[in-house]
Coordinates of C-alpha atoms and ligand atoms in Angstrom, one line a residue:
X11 CA -0.5 -150.9 96.5
X12 CA 0.1 -147.2 96.4
X13 CA -2.3 -146.3 94.1
X14 CA -4.9 -148.4 95.7
X15 CA -4.6 -146.6 98.6
X16 CA -4.8 -143.3 96.6
X17 CA -7.5 -144.1 94.9
X18 CA -9.8 -144.6 98.2
X19 CA -9.1 -141.2 99.0
X20 CA -10.4 -139.5 95.7
X21 CA -13.2 -137.4 96.0
X22 CA -16.1 -139.2 94.0
X23 CA -19.1 -137.1 92.4
X24 CA -22.4 -137.6 94.9
X25 CA -24.6 -140.1 93.5
X26 CA -21.6 -142.4 91.7
X27 CA -20.7 -145.3 92.9
X28 CA -16.8 -146.3 93.5
X29 CA -17.5 -149.3 90.8
X30 CA -19.1 -146.7 88.2
X31 CA -16.9 -144.3 88.5
X32 CA -13.8 -146.4 87.5
X33 CA -15.5 -147.7 84.7
X34 CA -16.3 -144.1 83.4
X35 CA -13.0 -143.2 83.9
X36 CA -11.6 -145.9 82.0
X37 CA -13.6 -145.2 79.3
X38 CA -12.6 -141.6 79.2
X39 CA -8.6 -142.6 79.4
X40 CA -9.5 -145.0 76.6
X41 CA -10.6 -142.3 74.5
X42 CA -8.3 -139.4 75.2
X43 CA -5.0 -141.7 76.9
X44 CA -4.1 -142.6 79.9
X45 CA -1.6 -139.7 80.8
X46 CA -4.4 -137.2 80.1
X47 CA -6.5 -138.5 82.9
X48 CA -5.2 -138.2 86.5
X49 CA -6.6 -138.8 89.8
X50 CA -6.8 -136.2 92.4
X51 CA -4.7 -138.2 95.2
X52 CA -3.1 -135.3 97.0
X53 CA -3.6 -132.0 97.5
X54 CA -0.4 -129.2 97.2
X55 CA -1.4 -125.8 97.6
X56 CA 1.7 -124.7 95.2
X57 CA 2.1 -120.8 94.8
X58 CA 1.4 -118.5 92.3
X59 CA 3.6 -119.8 89.5
X60 CA 2.7 -123.6 90.2
X61 CA -1.1 -122.8 90.8
X62 CA -3.1 -126.5 92.0
X63 CA -5.6 -127.5 89.3
X64 CA -7.0 -129.5 91.9
X65 CA -8.9 -127.7 94.6
X66 CA -9.1 -124.0 95.9
X67 CA -4.8 -123.3 96.5
X68 CA -6.3 -120.0 98.6
X69 CA -9.1 -122.0 100.4
X70 CA -11.2 -120.0 102.7
X71 CA -12.7 -123.3 104.7
X72 CA -11.1 -127.0 104.7
X73 CA -8.8 -127.9 102.0
X74 CA -10.5 -130.6 101.2
X75 CA -13.8 -128.8 100.8
X76 CA -14.0 -127.7 97.0
X77 CA -11.7 -130.5 95.4
X78 CA -12.0 -132.2 92.4
X79 CA -12.0 -136.4 92.0
X80 CA -10.0 -136.4 88.2
X81 CA -8.5 -133.4 86.3
X82 CA -8.7 -133.9 82.7
X83 CA -6.4 -132.5 80.0
X84 CA -8.4 -132.6 76.3
X85 CA -5.8 -131.2 73.4
X86 CA -8.5 -129.8 71.1
X87 CA -12.6 -128.5 71.1
X88 CA -12.9 -132.1 69.7
X89 CA -11.8 -133.9 72.9
X90 CA -13.8 -131.6 75.0
X91 CA -16.9 -132.7 72.9
X92 CA -16.0 -136.2 73.6
X93 CA -15.4 -134.6 77.7
X94 CA -18.9 -133.1 77.5
X95 CA -20.6 -136.6 75.4
X96 CA -18.9 -138.8 78.3
X97 CA -20.1 -136.4 81.3
X98 CA -23.7 -136.6 80.1
X99 CA -23.5 -140.6 79.5
X100 CA -22.5 -141.0 83.2
X101 CA -24.2 -137.5 84.7
X102 CA -20.5 -136.8 86.2
X103 CA -20.6 -133.3 86.7
X104 CA -17.2 -131.4 84.8
X105 CA -15.9 -127.8 85.5
X106 CA -14.1 -125.9 82.9
X107 CA -10.6 -123.9 84.1
X108 CA -8.1 -122.2 81.7
X109 CA -5.1 -121.9 83.8
X110 CA -7.1 -122.0 86.9
X111 CA -5.4 -119.1 89.1
X112 CA -8.4 -117.2 89.8
X113 CA -7.2 -116.6 93.2
X114 CA -9.3 -115.2 95.9
X115 CA -12.4 -116.9 93.6
X116 CA -12.0 -120.4 94.4
X117 CA -9.2 -121.0 92.3
X118 CA -9.2 -124.4 90.1
X119 CA -11.5 -125.7 92.4
X120 CA -15.2 -127.0 91.2
X121 CA -18.3 -125.7 92.9
X122 CA -19.5 -129.3 93.6
X123 CA -16.9 -131.5 95.2
X124 CA -15.3 -134.7 93.4
X125 CA -16.4 -133.0 89.9
X126 CA -13.9 -133.4 87.2
X127 CA -11.9 -130.4 86.1
X128 CA -11.4 -129.9 83.1
X129 CA -8.3 -128.4 82.5
X130 CA -8.1 -126.6 79.0
X131 CA -5.0 -124.8 80.0
X132 CA -2.4 -127.6 79.6
X133 CA -3.0 -128.7 76.1
X134 CA -4.8 -126.1 74.3
X135 CA -2.6 -123.2 74.7
X136 CA -2.2 -122.0 71.2
X137 CA -2.3 -118.2 69.7
X138 CA -4.5 -118.7 67.0
X139 CA -3.9 -115.5 65.1
X140 CA -2.3 -112.3 65.9
X141 CA -3.4 -109.6 63.3
X142 CA -1.2 -106.5 63.2
X143 CA -3.3 -104.5 60.9
X144 CA -6.6 -104.9 62.7
X145 CA -4.8 -104.9 66.3
X146 CA -6.6 -108.0 67.4
X147 CA -5.9 -112.1 68.3
X148 CA -7.8 -115.2 68.7
X149 CA -6.3 -117.3 71.8
X150 CA -7.0 -121.0 73.2
X151 CA -8.3 -120.9 76.9
X152 CA -4.2 -121.8 77.8
X153 CA -2.6 -118.8 76.7
X154 CA -1.9 -116.5 79.6
X155 CA -1.1 -112.8 79.8
X156 CA 2.8 -113.2 79.6
X157 CA 2.6 -115.6 76.8
X158 CA 0.7 -113.3 74.5
X159 CA 2.8 -110.1 75.8
X160 CA 6.0 -112.5 74.3
X161 CA 4.7 -113.6 71.5
X162 CA 3.7 -109.9 70.6
X163 CA 7.6 -109.0 71.2
X164 CA 8.8 -112.3 69.5
X165 CA 6.9 -111.1 66.3
X166 CA 8.1 -107.9 66.2
X167 CA 4.8 -106.2 66.5
X168 CA 5.6 -103.6 69.4
X169 CA 3.1 -101.7 67.9
X170 CA 0.7 -103.7 69.8
X171 CA -0.3 -103.9 73.6
X172 CA -1.6 -106.7 75.8
X173 CA -4.0 -105.2 78.5
X174 CA -2.5 -107.3 81.8
X175 CA -4.8 -107.3 85.0
X176 CA -2.5 -107.1 88.2
X177 CA -0.9 -110.3 87.9
X178 CA -0.5 -111.8 84.5
X179 CA 0.2 -115.7 84.6
X180 CA -3.6 -116.2 84.5
X181 CA -5.7 -116.9 81.2
X182 CA -6.4 -113.9 78.5
X183 CA -9.5 -116.2 77.9
X184 CA -10.2 -117.3 81.5
X185 CA -9.8 -113.7 83.1
X186 CA -12.0 -111.9 80.2
X187 CA -15.2 -114.7 81.0
X188 CA -14.9 -113.9 84.9
X189 CA -14.8 -110.4 84.1
X190 CA -11.8 -109.4 85.3
X191 CA -9.8 -106.4 84.6
X192 CA -6.7 -104.6 83.7
X193 CA -5.2 -101.3 83.6
X194 CA -4.8 -99.5 80.2
X195 CA -7.5 -97.8 78.4
X196 CA -8.4 -101.6 77.2
X197 CA -9.3 -103.0 80.7
X198 CA -12.6 -104.1 80.6
X199 CA -11.5 -107.1 79.7
X200 CA -15.2 -109.0 78.6
X201 CA -15.8 -105.6 76.6
X202 CA -12.7 -105.9 74.5
X203 CA -13.7 -109.8 73.6
X204 CA -14.8 -110.2 70.3
X205 CA -16.0 -113.6 69.1
X206 CA -16.0 -116.9 70.9
X207 CA -16.1 -121.0 70.0
X208 CA -18.2 -122.6 72.5
X209 CA -18.9 -126.5 73.4
X210 CA -22.3 -126.5 74.8
X211 CA -23.4 -129.2 77.7
X212 CA -24.7 -131.5 75.2
X213 CA -21.9 -131.2 73.2
X214 CA -22.5 -129.2 70.1
X215 CA -20.1 -126.6 68.9
X216 CA -21.1 -122.9 68.1
X217 CA -19.4 -119.6 67.1
X218 CA -20.6 -116.4 68.1
X219 CA -21.1 -113.1 66.2
X220 CA -19.4 -112.8 62.8
X221 CA -17.8 -116.3 63.2
X222 CA -21.4 -118.1 62.8
X223 CA -20.7 -117.3 58.9
X224 CA -19.0 -119.7 57.2
X225 CA -15.8 -118.0 55.0
X226 CA -16.0 -114.7 57.3
X227 CA -13.0 -112.6 57.5
X228 CA -14.2 -110.1 60.6
X229 CA -14.7 -112.8 63.4
X230 CA -12.3 -110.4 65.7
X231 CA -13.9 -107.1 63.9
X232 CA -17.8 -107.0 64.8
X233 CA -18.8 -108.6 68.0
X234 CA -22.8 -108.7 67.2
X235 CA -23.1 -110.4 63.9
X236 CA -26.7 -111.4 63.4
X237 CA -30.0 -111.6 65.9
X238 CA -29.3 -112.0 69.9
X239 CA -26.2 -111.6 70.8
X240 CA -25.3 -114.9 72.7
X241 CA -21.9 -114.2 74.5
X242 CA -23.1 -112.9 77.5
X243 CA -24.5 -116.6 78.9
X244 CA -21.1 -117.7 78.6
X245 CA -19.5 -115.3 80.8
X246 CA -19.4 -116.0 84.7
X247 CA -21.6 -118.8 83.7
X248 CA -22.1 -122.7 83.5
X249 CA -23.3 -122.4 79.9
X250 CA -20.6 -124.5 78.2
X251 CA -16.9 -124.8 77.5
X252 CA -15.3 -121.6 75.8
X253 CA -12.4 -123.1 73.2
X254 CA -11.7 -119.9 71.8
X255 CA -12.1 -116.5 72.0
X256 CA -11.1 -113.3 70.1
X257 CA -9.9 -110.0 71.5
X258 CA -8.7 -106.3 70.0
X259 CA -5.7 -105.3 71.3
X260 CA -4.7 -101.6 72.2
X261 CA -2.3 -100.0 69.7
X262 CA 0.8 -98.7 71.4
X263 CA -0.2 -95.0 72.3
X264 CA 3.5 -93.6 71.7
X265 CA 6.3 -94.4 69.4
X266 CA 6.7 -98.1 70.1
X267 CA 10.6 -97.8 71.1
X268 CA 10.3 -95.4 74.2
X269 CA 7.1 -96.1 75.0
X270 CA 8.2 -96.5 79.0
X271 CA 9.4 -93.3 79.0
X272 CA 6.6 -92.3 77.2
X273 CA 4.4 -92.8 80.0
X274 CA 4.5 -90.6 82.9
X275 CA 2.3 -91.8 86.2
X276 CA 1.1 -89.3 88.5
X277 CA 1.1 -90.5 91.9
X278 CA -1.0 -88.2 94.4
X279 CA -1.4 -88.4 98.2
X280 CA -3.1 -86.4 100.4
X281 CA -0.6 -86.6 103.4
X282 CA 1.6 -83.5 103.7
X283 CA -0.1 -82.8 107.0
X284 CA 1.5 -86.2 108.3
X285 CA 1.3 -85.5 111.9
X286 CA -2.4 -83.9 111.9
X287 CA -3.3 -87.1 110.0
X288 CA -1.6 -89.7 112.3
X289 CA -3.2 -87.7 115.3
X290 CA -6.6 -87.3 113.7
X291 CA -6.5 -90.1 111.0
X292 CA -10.2 -91.3 111.3
X293 CA -11.7 -88.2 110.7
X294 CA -9.5 -86.9 108.0
X295 CA -10.2 -89.9 106.2
X296 CA -13.3 -90.0 106.8
X297 CA -13.5 -86.1 105.3
X298 CA -11.1 -86.6 102.2
X299 CA -12.3 -89.7 100.7
X300 CA -15.6 -88.4 99.4
X301 CA -13.9 -85.4 97.8
X302 CA -11.3 -87.5 96.1
X303 CA -14.2 -89.8 94.8
X304 CA -16.3 -86.9 93.4
X305 CA -13.5 -85.5 92.0
X306 CA -12.4 -88.5 90.1
X307 CA -15.6 -89.0 88.9
X308 CA -16.0 -86.4 86.2
X309 CA -12.4 -87.0 84.9
X310 CA -12.8 -90.7 84.3
X311 CA -16.1 -90.6 82.6
X312 CA -14.9 -87.7 80.4
X313 CA -11.4 -90.2 79.7
X314 CA -9.2 -87.7 81.1
X315 CA -8.0 -90.3 83.6
X316 CA -7.7 -92.8 80.5
X317 CA -7.3 -96.0 82.5
X318 CA -8.9 -97.6 85.3
X319 CA -8.3 -95.4 88.3
X320 CA -6.9 -97.2 91.8
X321 CA -7.4 -95.3 94.9
X322 CA -5.1 -97.6 97.2
X323 CA -5.5 -97.3 100.9
X324 CA -2.1 -97.0 102.3
X325 CA -2.2 -100.3 104.4
X326 CA -2.2 -102.1 100.6
X327 CA 1.2 -100.4 100.2
X328 CA 2.7 -101.8 103.8
X329 CA 1.2 -105.2 102.8
X330 CA 3.4 -104.7 99.3
X331 CA 6.4 -104.7 101.5
X332 CA 6.0 -108.5 101.6
X333 CA 6.7 -108.3 105.6
X334 CA 4.5 -110.2 107.7
X335 CA 2.2 -108.6 109.9
X336 CA 4.0 -109.7 113.2
X337 CA 7.1 -107.5 111.8
X338 CA 4.5 -104.8 113.0
X339 CA 2.5 -106.0 115.5
X340 CA 1.5 -108.9 117.7
X341 CA -1.5 -107.7 119.1
X342 CA -4.8 -109.2 118.6
X343 CA -7.6 -107.9 117.1
X344 CA -7.4 -105.6 113.7
X345 CA -3.7 -104.1 113.8
X346 CA -4.4 -100.3 114.6
X347 CA -4.2 -97.8 112.0
X348 CA -1.5 -96.1 114.1
X349 CA 0.7 -98.9 113.2
X350 CA -0.1 -99.0 110.0
X351 CA 0.7 -95.3 109.4
X352 CA 4.3 -95.8 111.2
X353 CA 5.2 -98.4 108.7
X354 CA 3.8 -96.0 105.8
X355 CA 6.3 -93.5 107.3
X356 CA 9.3 -95.3 106.0
X357 CA 7.8 -96.0 102.6
X358 CA 9.6 -94.3 99.9
X359 CA 6.6 -92.2 99.3
X360 CA 6.1 -91.5 103.0
X361 CA 2.7 -91.5 104.9
X362 CA -0.5 -90.7 103.6
X363 CA -4.1 -92.5 103.8
X364 CA -4.8 -92.8 100.1
X365 CA -2.5 -93.3 96.8
X366 CA -4.0 -92.9 93.6
X367 CA -2.2 -94.2 91.0
X368 CA -3.0 -93.7 86.9
X369 CA -1.3 -92.8 84.1
X370 CA -1.6 -90.9 80.7
X371 CA -1.3 -91.9 77.4
X372 CA 0.3 -90.5 74.0
X373 CA 2.5 -87.8 72.7
X374 CA 3.8 -85.3 75.1
X375 CA 1.4 -82.5 73.8
X376 CA -1.9 -84.7 74.6
X377 CA -0.6 -86.1 77.9
X378 CA 0.6 -82.7 79.3
X379 CA -3.4 -81.3 78.2
X380 CA -4.7 -83.5 80.4
X381 CA -2.1 -84.0 83.1
X382 CA -2.3 -80.5 83.8
X383 CA -6.1 -80.6 84.2
X384 CA -5.7 -83.6 86.6
X385 CA -3.3 -81.9 88.6
X386 CA -5.2 -78.6 89.1
X387 CA -8.5 -81.0 89.9
X388 CA -6.4 -83.3 92.4
X389 CA -5.0 -80.5 94.3
X390 CA -8.2 -78.8 95.5
X391 CA -8.0 -81.3 98.2
X392 CA -6.5 -80.7 101.5
X393 CA -2.9 -82.1 101.9
X394 CA -2.6 -83.5 98.0
X395 CA 0.3 -83.9 96.9
X396 CA 1.9 -84.6 94.0
X397 CA 4.8 -87.5 94.0
X398 CA 7.7 -87.2 91.5
X399 CA 8.5 -90.6 89.9
X400 CA 12.3 -89.9 89.7
X401 CA 12.7 -89.3 93.2
X402 CA 11.4 -93.5 93.3
X403 CA 13.7 -96.2 93.5
X404 CA 13.8 -98.8 90.7
X405 CA 12.4 -101.5 93.1
X406 CA 9.3 -99.4 94.3
X407 CA 6.0 -100.8 93.9
X408 CA 5.0 -97.8 91.8
X409 CA 7.3 -98.9 88.9
X410 CA 5.2 -102.4 88.9
X411 CA 2.0 -100.1 88.5
X412 CA 4.1 -98.2 85.7
X413 CA 4.5 -101.5 84.1
X414 CA 1.1 -103.2 84.7
X415 CA -0.7 -99.9 82.9
X416 CA 1.4 -99.8 80.1
X417 CA 0.6 -103.6 79.3
X418 CA 3.6 -105.5 80.5
X419 CA 2.6 -108.5 82.9
X420 CA 4.1 -109.0 86.2
X421 CA 3.2 -110.8 89.5
X422 CA 4.4 -108.7 92.2
X423 CA 1.2 -107.7 93.3
X424 CA 0.5 -110.9 95.5
X425 CA 3.2 -109.7 98.3
X426 CA 0.8 -108.7 100.3
X427 CA -0.4 -112.1 101.0
X428 CA 2.6 -112.8 103.2
X429 CA 0.9 -110.4 106.0
X430 CA -0.1 -114.2 107.8
X431 CA 1.9 -117.6 107.3
X432 CA 0.3 -120.1 105.0
X433 CA -1.7 -116.4 103.8
X434 CA -4.5 -117.1 102.0
X435 CA -7.2 -114.2 100.4
X436 CA -10.6 -113.5 99.8
X437 CA -12.2 -110.5 98.0
X438 CA -15.3 -108.4 98.8
X439 CA -15.8 -106.5 95.7
X440 CA -19.0 -104.3 95.7
X441 CA -20.1 -102.2 92.8
X442 CA -21.3 -98.4 93.3
X443 CA -21.6 -94.7 91.7
X444 CA -18.4 -93.3 91.9
X445 CA -19.7 -90.9 94.1
X446 CA -17.9 -89.7 97.8
X447 CA -21.5 -90.8 99.8
X448 CA -21.1 -94.1 98.4
X449 CA -17.6 -94.7 99.1
X450 CA -17.9 -93.6 102.5
X451 CA -21.0 -96.3 103.4
X452 CA -18.8 -99.3 101.8
X453 CA -16.0 -97.8 103.6
X454 CA -17.9 -97.7 106.7
X455 CA -19.4 -101.9 106.1
X456 CA -16.0 -102.9 105.5
X457 CA -14.3 -101.3 108.3
X458 CA -17.3 -102.2 111.0
X459 CA -17.2 -106.3 109.6
X460 CA -13.5 -106.4 110.1
X461 CA -13.5 -104.9 113.5
X462 CA -16.1 -107.4 114.3
X463 CA -14.4 -110.5 113.2
X464 CA -10.5 -109.2 114.1
X465 CA -9.6 -109.0 110.7
X466 CA -6.7 -106.9 108.9
X467 CA -8.0 -105.4 105.5
X468 CA -6.6 -104.3 102.3
X469 CA -8.8 -101.9 100.5
X470 CA -8.7 -100.3 96.9
X471 CA -11.4 -98.1 95.0
X472 CA -11.2 -99.0 91.7
X473 CA -13.1 -96.6 89.1
X474 CA -13.8 -98.6 85.8
X475 CA -16.0 -95.9 83.5
X476 CA -19.2 -95.1 85.5
X477 CA -19.0 -97.2 88.7
X478 CA -16.1 -98.6 90.9
X479 CA -15.5 -101.2 92.6
X480 CA -14.3 -100.9 96.1
X481 CA -12.2 -104.3 96.3
X482 CA -11.6 -105.2 100.6
X483 CA -8.7 -108.0 100.1
X484 CA -8.7 -110.0 103.5
X485 CA -5.6 -112.2 104.3
X486 CA -6.1 -115.2 106.0
X487 CA -4.0 -118.0 107.6
X488 CA -5.1 -121.2 105.7
X489 CA -4.0 -123.3 108.4
X490 CA -5.9 -121.4 111.0
X491 CA -9.6 -122.5 111.0
X492 CA -10.3 -119.8 113.5
X493 CA -9.4 -117.2 111.0
X494 CA -11.0 -118.9 108.5
X495 CA -14.5 -119.0 109.5
X496 CA -13.9 -115.5 110.8
X497 CA -13.2 -114.6 107.2
X498 CA -16.4 -116.4 105.8
X499 CA -18.4 -115.1 108.6
X500 CA -17.1 -111.4 107.9
X501 CA -17.3 -111.6 104.0
X502 CA -21.2 -112.9 104.6
X503 CA -21.6 -110.2 106.6
X504 CA -20.2 -107.2 104.1
X505 CA -22.0 -108.9 101.4
X506 CA -25.6 -108.8 103.9
X507 CA -25.0 -105.3 104.9
X508 CA -23.9 -104.1 101.4
X509 CA -26.9 -105.3 100.0
X510 CA -29.3 -103.9 102.3
X511 CA -28.1 -100.9 100.6
X512 CA -28.1 -101.4 97.4
X513 CA -25.0 -102.6 96.3
X514 CA -24.4 -106.1 94.9
X515 CA -21.1 -107.7 94.2
X516 CA -19.7 -108.1 90.6
X517 CA -17.4 -111.7 91.3
X518 CA -17.0 -113.7 94.1
X519 CA -15.4 -116.7 95.8
X520 CA -17.1 -120.0 95.3
X521 CA -18.6 -120.1 98.8
X522 CA -20.6 -117.1 98.4
X523 CA -22.3 -117.3 95.0
X524 CA -25.3 -118.9 96.0
X525 CA -25.2 -115.3 98.8
X526 CA -24.9 -113.0 95.9
X527 CA -26.6 -114.7 93.3
X528 CA -29.4 -114.6 95.8
X529 CA -29.3 -110.7 96.2
X530 CA -30.2 -109.9 92.6
X531 CA -33.3 -110.8 93.5
X532 CA -35.7 -108.3 92.2
X533 CA -39.2 -109.2 91.2
X534 CA -39.0 -112.6 93.3
X535 CA -35.8 -113.8 91.8
X536 CA -36.9 -113.3 88.5
X537 CA -33.4 -113.0 86.7
X538 CA -32.2 -116.3 88.7
X539 CA -35.4 -118.1 87.4
X540 CA -34.6 -117.0 83.9
X541 CA -30.6 -118.2 84.2
X542 CA -32.1 -121.4 85.8
X543 CA -34.5 -121.9 83.0
X544 CA -31.8 -121.6 80.1
X545 CA -29.8 -123.7 82.5
X546 CA -32.4 -126.9 82.5
X547 CA -32.5 -126.1 78.5
X548 CA -28.9 -126.1 77.3
X549 CA -27.9 -129.0 79.9
X550 CA -30.9 -131.2 80.9
X551 CA -28.5 -133.6 83.0
X552 CA -27.0 -130.8 84.7
X553 CA -23.4 -132.1 83.9
X554 CA -21.7 -128.4 83.2
X555 CA -20.3 -126.9 86.6
X556 CA -23.0 -127.2 89.0
X557 CA -23.6 -124.3 91.0
X558 CA -21.0 -121.8 89.4
X559 CA -22.5 -118.2 89.9
X560 CA -25.3 -119.8 92.1
X561 CA -26.9 -121.2 88.9
X562 CA -28.0 -124.7 90.1
X563 CA -29.4 -127.4 87.1
X564 CA -32.7 -129.3 87.8
X565 CA -31.2 -132.3 89.3
X566 CA -29.5 -130.4 92.0
X567 CA -31.8 -127.6 92.6
X568 CA -33.1 -127.7 96.5
X569 CA -31.3 -130.4 97.4
X570 CA -29.3 -129.2 100.0
X571 CA -26.7 -127.8 97.5
X572 CA -26.9 -124.2 97.9
X573 CA -24.4 -122.7 100.8
Ligands
LIG604 P1 -7.1 -117.6 85.6 O1 -7.0 -117.0 84.1 O2 -7.5 -116.5 86.4 O3 -6.2 -118.9 85.9 P2 -9.4 -119.8 85.2 O4 -8.8 -120.4 84.5 O5 -9.6 -120.0 87.0 O6 -8.7 -118.2 85.5 O7 -11.0 -119.3 85.1 C1 -11.8 -118.7 85.8 C2 -13.1 -119.1 85.6 O8 -13.5 -118.8 84.5 C3 -13.3 -120.3 86.0 O9 -13.3 -120.9 87.3 C4 -14.5 -121.2 85.3 O10 -15.8 -121.1 86.0 C5 -14.2 -119.8 84.0 N1 -13.6 -120.4 83.1 C6 -12.4 -120.2 82.6 N2 -12.1 -121.1 81.4 C7 -13.4 -121.6 80.6 C8 -13.3 -122.1 79.7 N3 -12.8 -121.9 78.7 N4 -14.8 -122.3 79.3 C9 -15.9 -121.8 80.6 N5 -15.4 -121.7 81.6 C10 -14.1 -120.8 81.8

């Protein structure tokens, strides 16, 4: 029959035979209901709004490399406990996701082929609390930025903002757990969380911070509670399933009816010497990038620049037009910079090399004070030019940034994935001080490796507070194995080059987790050994997302799983 046929294609977890697996799944179906336990019998990459929960929709290797056997949809913390206990009794690996977008980092896929994906997003999607006086919320895993934003509007709490990342379809909880960022002053999502509920790998439930005190009324107000703070163990980790999480919400900094008018965005670029820049662009880039970064550092640390500062390379802007690479260039190898600059001349703001996006918040007198300082500092860069937002058309990407930096979710950012047909993307995301010489060093590493592997790159410097991430997005054709191999080799090369100079990544795709965990190896790998010790203690059967962040349970360690 059809279902028999498709069942034989299910990717079984290693070490479990077909018969035992079927018995185990039948038992799980008994406990959760047949319709909430689905076999993975076909893979459809979907698209952003319909992201797959079966595998990595942006697969950088074979589509079936990182794939689930079954997807389970629990409806409550209790049912999560049921699944966890079930997984222990059969030693079947499970892998929790919230919404499972996580594009560029592996999507919904488990690190171990054939693991059972625990999709919390579908049924555990309640907003448990929004407190308009304390400006906090408590959410389940399936609450997206769009859902939280809409609920806040619907309840008439326009004095509350949600900090949203570049694309708003992801889970508020999932993004914070993976330490994603947004673009208001509350952009560090992990920093802004307060209180968690977690199902441990052996099935017990804990609440962190004030949540451990029965009857408390400050779970979302004070993150630490008493004693060691356990929260960090559950971020970018495989130590538990997070079922509830609290967050602080930023108060709308202006009059709530006119906050969009109140937001002034300063866009600045160094392109007034367009012709010269075009002719000597390499030298120009290298001489101006450090100045820009060194000017940003003190302004950002002093919070004159109030949100995560972004310095975007012009290739990003060209990519955002959403046209394929072939529209601009058909040659092999990396697209020459001259073609990017030629395309950029047609953009509303004209050509340049770097574009700075930022936002000032609050009433006019407060904004103006900061904007004047920013303007004076930025204009010290030769050729710097302030772009007047009123000259930009309503469909310009600038207004997407304007929305995002004022807490309105959006999904335009991924337009550059259309650069190649069947576009997928993967990011190199090293952390460094906010210094010109570090920017230049990372820029060199990215340029050289992309040149070596014939890949175009879309770079942005993102300044958190005292550090910056260079995010280099590499777009590849998912159906082109050579390009995929190149993208993987390029990423591996960049990670190694960066580590040799003291830079490490803040987050990565499943395929690079072992490599990157291996670069954080001070004192003979003491940190990884510590993580493994905790892992073995909390998860003795090694069922919870084995291999996530390079942490393997004892049952898997040193048996050929690392890549
Ligand atoms: P997005 O919000 O971008 O859709 P995901 O749901 O894919 O993000 O979550 C990103 C990653 O965070 C997952 O791959 C998983 O490792 C981890 N994660 C997400 N939700 C949970 C959870 N509730 N408990 C534990 N880990 C989680």
